Short mmCIF file of C-alpha atoms in Angstrom, two decimals:
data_model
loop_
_atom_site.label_atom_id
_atom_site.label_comp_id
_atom_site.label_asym_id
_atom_site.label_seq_id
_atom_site.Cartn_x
_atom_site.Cartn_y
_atom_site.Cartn_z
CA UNK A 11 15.36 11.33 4.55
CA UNK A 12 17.10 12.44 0.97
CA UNK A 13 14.90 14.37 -1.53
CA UNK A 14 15.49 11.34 -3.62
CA UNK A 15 13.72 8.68 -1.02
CA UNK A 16 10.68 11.37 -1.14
CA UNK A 17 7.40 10.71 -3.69
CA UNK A 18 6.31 14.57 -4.07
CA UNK A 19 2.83 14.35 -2.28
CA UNK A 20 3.51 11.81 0.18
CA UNK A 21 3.11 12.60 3.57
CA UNK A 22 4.79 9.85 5.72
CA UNK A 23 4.03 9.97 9.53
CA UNK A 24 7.06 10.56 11.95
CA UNK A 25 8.12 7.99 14.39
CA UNK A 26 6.49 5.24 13.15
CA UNK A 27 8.69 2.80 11.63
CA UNK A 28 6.17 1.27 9.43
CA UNK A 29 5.28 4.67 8.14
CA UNK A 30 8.84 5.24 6.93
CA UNK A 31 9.41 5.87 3.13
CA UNK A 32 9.59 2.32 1.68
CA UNK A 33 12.61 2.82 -0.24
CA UNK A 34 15.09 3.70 2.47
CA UNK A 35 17.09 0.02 1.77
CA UNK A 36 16.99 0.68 -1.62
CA UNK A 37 20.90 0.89 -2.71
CA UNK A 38 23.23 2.25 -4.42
CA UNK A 39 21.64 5.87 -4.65
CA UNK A 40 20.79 5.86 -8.41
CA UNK A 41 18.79 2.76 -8.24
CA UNK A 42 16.50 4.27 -5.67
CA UNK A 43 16.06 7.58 -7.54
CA UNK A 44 14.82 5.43 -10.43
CA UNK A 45 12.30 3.76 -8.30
CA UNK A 46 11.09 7.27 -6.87
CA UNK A 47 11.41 8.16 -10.70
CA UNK A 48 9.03 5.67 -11.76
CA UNK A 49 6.60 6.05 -9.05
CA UNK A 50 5.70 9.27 -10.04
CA UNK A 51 5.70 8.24 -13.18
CA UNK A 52 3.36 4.95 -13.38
CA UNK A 53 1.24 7.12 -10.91
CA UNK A 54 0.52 10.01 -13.06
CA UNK A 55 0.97 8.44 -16.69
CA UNK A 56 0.13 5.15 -15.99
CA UNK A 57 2.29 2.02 -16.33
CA UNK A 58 1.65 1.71 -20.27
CA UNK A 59 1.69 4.75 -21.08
CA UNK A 60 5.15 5.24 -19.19
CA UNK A 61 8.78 4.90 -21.27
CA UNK A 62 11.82 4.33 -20.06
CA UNK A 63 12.59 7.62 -21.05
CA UNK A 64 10.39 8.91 -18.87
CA UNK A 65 11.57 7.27 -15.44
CA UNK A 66 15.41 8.25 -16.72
CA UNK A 67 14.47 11.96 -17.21
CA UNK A 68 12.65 12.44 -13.91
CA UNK A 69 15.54 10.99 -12.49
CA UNK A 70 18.17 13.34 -14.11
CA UNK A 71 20.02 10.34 -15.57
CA UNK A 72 20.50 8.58 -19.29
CA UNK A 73 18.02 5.87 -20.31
CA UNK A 74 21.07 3.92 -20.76
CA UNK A 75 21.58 4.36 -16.99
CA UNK A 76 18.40 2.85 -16.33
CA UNK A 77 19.62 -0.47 -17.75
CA UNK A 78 22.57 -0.23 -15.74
CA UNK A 79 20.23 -1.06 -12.61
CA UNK A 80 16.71 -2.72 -13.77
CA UNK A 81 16.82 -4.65 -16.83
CA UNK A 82 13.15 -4.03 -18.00
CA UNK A 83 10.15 -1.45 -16.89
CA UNK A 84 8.45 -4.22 -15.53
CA UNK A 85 11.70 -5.39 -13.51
CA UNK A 86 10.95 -2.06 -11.99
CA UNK A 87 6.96 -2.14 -11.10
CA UNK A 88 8.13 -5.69 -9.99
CA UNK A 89 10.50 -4.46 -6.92
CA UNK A 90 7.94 -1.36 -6.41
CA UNK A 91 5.14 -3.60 -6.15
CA UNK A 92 6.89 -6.13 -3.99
CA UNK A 93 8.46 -3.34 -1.41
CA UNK A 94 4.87 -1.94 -1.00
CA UNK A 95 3.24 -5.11 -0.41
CA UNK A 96 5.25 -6.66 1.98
CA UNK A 97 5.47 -2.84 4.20
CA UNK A 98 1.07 -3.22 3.79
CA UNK A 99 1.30 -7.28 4.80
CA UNK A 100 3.54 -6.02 7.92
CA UNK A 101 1.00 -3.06 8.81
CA UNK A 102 -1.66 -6.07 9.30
CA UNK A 103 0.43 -8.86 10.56
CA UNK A 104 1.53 -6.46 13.15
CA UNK A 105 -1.76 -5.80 14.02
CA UNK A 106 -3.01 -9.54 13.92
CA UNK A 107 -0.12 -10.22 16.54
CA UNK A 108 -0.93 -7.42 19.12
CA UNK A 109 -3.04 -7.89 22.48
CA UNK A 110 -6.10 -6.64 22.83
CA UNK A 111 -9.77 -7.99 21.73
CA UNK A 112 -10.39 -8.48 17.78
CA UNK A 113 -12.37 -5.50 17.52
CA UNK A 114 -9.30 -3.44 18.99
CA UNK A 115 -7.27 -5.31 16.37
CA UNK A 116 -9.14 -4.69 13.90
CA UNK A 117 -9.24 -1.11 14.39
CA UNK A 118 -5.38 -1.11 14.84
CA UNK A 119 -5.12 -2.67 11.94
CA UNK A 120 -7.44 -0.53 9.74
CA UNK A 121 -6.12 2.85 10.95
CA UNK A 122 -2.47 1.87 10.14
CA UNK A 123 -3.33 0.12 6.86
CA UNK A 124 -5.14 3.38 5.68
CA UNK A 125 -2.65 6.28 7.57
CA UNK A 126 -0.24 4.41 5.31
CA UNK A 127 -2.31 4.28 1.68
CA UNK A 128 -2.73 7.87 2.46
CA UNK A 129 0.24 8.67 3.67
CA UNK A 130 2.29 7.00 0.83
CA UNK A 131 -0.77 7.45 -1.78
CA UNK A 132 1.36 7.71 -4.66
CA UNK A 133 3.00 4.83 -4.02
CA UNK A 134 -0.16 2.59 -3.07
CA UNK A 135 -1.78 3.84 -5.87
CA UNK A 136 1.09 2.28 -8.75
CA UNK A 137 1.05 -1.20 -5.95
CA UNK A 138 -2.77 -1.25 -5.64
CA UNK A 139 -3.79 -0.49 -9.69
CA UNK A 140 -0.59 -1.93 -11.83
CA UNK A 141 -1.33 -5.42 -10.81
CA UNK A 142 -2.52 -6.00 -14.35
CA UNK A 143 0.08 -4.74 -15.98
CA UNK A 144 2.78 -7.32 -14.38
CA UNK A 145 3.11 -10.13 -16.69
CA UNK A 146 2.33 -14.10 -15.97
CA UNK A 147 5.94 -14.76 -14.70
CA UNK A 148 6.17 -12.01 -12.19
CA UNK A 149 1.67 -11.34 -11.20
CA UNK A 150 1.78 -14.39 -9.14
CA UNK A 151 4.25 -13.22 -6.35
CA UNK A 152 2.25 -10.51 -6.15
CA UNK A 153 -1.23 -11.97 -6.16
CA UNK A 154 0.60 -14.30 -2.90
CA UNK A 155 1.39 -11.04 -1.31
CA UNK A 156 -2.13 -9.80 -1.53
CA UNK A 157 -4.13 -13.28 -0.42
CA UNK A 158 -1.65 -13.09 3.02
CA UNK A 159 -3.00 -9.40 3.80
CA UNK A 160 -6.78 -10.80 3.01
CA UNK A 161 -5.85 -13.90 5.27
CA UNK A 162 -4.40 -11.73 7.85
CA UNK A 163 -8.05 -9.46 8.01
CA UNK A 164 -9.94 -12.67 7.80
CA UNK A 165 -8.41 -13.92 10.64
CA UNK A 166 -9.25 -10.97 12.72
CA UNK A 167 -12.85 -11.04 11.72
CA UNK A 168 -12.60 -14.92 12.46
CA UNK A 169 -11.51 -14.08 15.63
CA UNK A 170 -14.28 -11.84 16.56
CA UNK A 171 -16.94 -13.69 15.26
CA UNK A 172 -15.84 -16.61 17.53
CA UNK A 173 -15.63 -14.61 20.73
CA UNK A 174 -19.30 -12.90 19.84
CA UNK A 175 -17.45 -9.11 19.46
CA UNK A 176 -18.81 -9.46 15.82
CA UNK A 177 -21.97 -9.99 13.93
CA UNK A 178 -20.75 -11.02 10.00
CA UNK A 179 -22.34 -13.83 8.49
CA UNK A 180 -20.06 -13.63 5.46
CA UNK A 181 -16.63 -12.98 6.80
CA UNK A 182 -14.84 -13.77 3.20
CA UNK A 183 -17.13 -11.34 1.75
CA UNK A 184 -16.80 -8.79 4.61
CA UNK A 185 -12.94 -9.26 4.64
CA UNK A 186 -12.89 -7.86 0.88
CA UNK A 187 -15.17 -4.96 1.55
CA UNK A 188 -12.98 -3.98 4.64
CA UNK A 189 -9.58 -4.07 2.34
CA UNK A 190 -11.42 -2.50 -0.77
CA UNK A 191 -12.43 0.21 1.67
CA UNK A 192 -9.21 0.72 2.86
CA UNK A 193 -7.46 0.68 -0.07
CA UNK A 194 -9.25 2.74 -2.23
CA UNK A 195 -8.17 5.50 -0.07
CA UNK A 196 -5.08 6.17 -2.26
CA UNK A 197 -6.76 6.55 -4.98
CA UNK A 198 -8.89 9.68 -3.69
CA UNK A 199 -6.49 11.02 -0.79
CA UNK A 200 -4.83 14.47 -1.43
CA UNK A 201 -1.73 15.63 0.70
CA UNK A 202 -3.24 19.20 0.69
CA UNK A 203 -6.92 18.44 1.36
CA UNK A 204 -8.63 18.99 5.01
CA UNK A 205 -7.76 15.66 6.33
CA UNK A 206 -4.38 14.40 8.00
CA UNK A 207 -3.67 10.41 7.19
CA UNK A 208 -4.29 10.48 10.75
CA UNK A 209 -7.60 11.62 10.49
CA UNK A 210 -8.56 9.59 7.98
CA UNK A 211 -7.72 6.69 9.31
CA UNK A 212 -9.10 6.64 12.47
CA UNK A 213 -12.65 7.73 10.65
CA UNK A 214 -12.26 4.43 8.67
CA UNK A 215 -11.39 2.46 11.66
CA UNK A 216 -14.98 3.85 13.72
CA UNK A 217 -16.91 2.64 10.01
CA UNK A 218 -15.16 -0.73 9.72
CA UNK A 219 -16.08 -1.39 13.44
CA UNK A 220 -20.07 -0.38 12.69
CA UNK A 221 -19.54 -2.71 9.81
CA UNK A 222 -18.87 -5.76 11.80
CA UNK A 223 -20.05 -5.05 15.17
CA UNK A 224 -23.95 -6.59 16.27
CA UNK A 225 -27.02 -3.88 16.13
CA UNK A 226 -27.79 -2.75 19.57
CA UNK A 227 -30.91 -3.96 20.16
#
């Protein structure tokens, strides 16, 4: 991995190929320090309050350069919204299509869905929070992205509720709390805290499971 596929603060997890910095197939070279550029950016500035000029400087290049490969800002929180999204909806659809009982899904799919929002939390943080700032041609593709990873949960939960492994009377409800739980994470998560993405994500896999699993009585 180049310096420019790295978003300083990141901490990706070896050997996992879902874990791998999401903009390794981004080519030629100066389009994917842009995106790295703008990362960073949108993540500490905020999308708005972001230029151009910004993204180009962090980048070492000209704002004209910018142009050269994304036509707009937004063309740019487009593709970084889109490349996180679809690496999240694989993280769950993997997990949906493994063996095991739904509560072992579940938990697969929990741990890996937050290892990589911490992992990555720069990242998740401009995919999770920009959403508004996409305009009406481009939000829907996104807001599609985002209903497959809450269908993907939901069926999980589904799953377990029909085999008696769960107790949720509201899984559409339930389904939201899990992913608002999860995803919050890169909001809060710091690279040089106590707490590996690891770690984190295996404690939020052992909650999710006391969420939906039946009281012992």
């Amino acid at each position: 991995m180049t310096q420019d596929e790295r978003v300083d603060g990141e901490v990706g997890e070896a050997g996992d190929a879902t874990d791998e910095m999401p903009w390794a197939d981004v080519t030629p070279d100066a389009a994917r320090r842009l995106l790295v550029a703008a990362v960073q950016a949108f993540a500490e500035r905020g999308y708005h309050a972001t230029t151009t000029r910004d993204i180009a400087s962090r980048a070492g290049m000209s704002p004209a350069a910018l142009y050269i490969h994304y036509k707009t800002k937004e063309e740019l929180l487009l593709k970084i919204s889109r490349i996180g999204h679809d690496k999240a909806l694989a993280i769950l659809r993997r997990a949906v299509e493994s063996d095991g009982t739904a509560a072992e899904r579940l938990a697969e799919a929990v741990r890996s869905f937050v290892r990589w929002h911490a992992g990555h939390h720069m990242t998740a943080r401009v995919v999770q929070y920009e959403l508004d700032s996409l305009g009406e041609e481009n939000r829907p593709e996104i807001v599609a992205l985002r209903r497959r990873s809450d269908a993907s949960v939901r069926e999980i939960i589904n799953d377990g509720v029909k085999a008696g492994e769960f107790d949720v009377p509201d899984v559409p409800g339930t389904t939201v709390a899990v992913l608002s739980l999860c995803i919050d994470v890169a909001r809060w998560f710091n690279a040089e805290g106590k707490r590996t993405p690891d770690e984190v994500g295996a404690l939020y896999a052992d909650l999710v499971l006391r969420m939906v699993t039946a009281p012992r009585r």
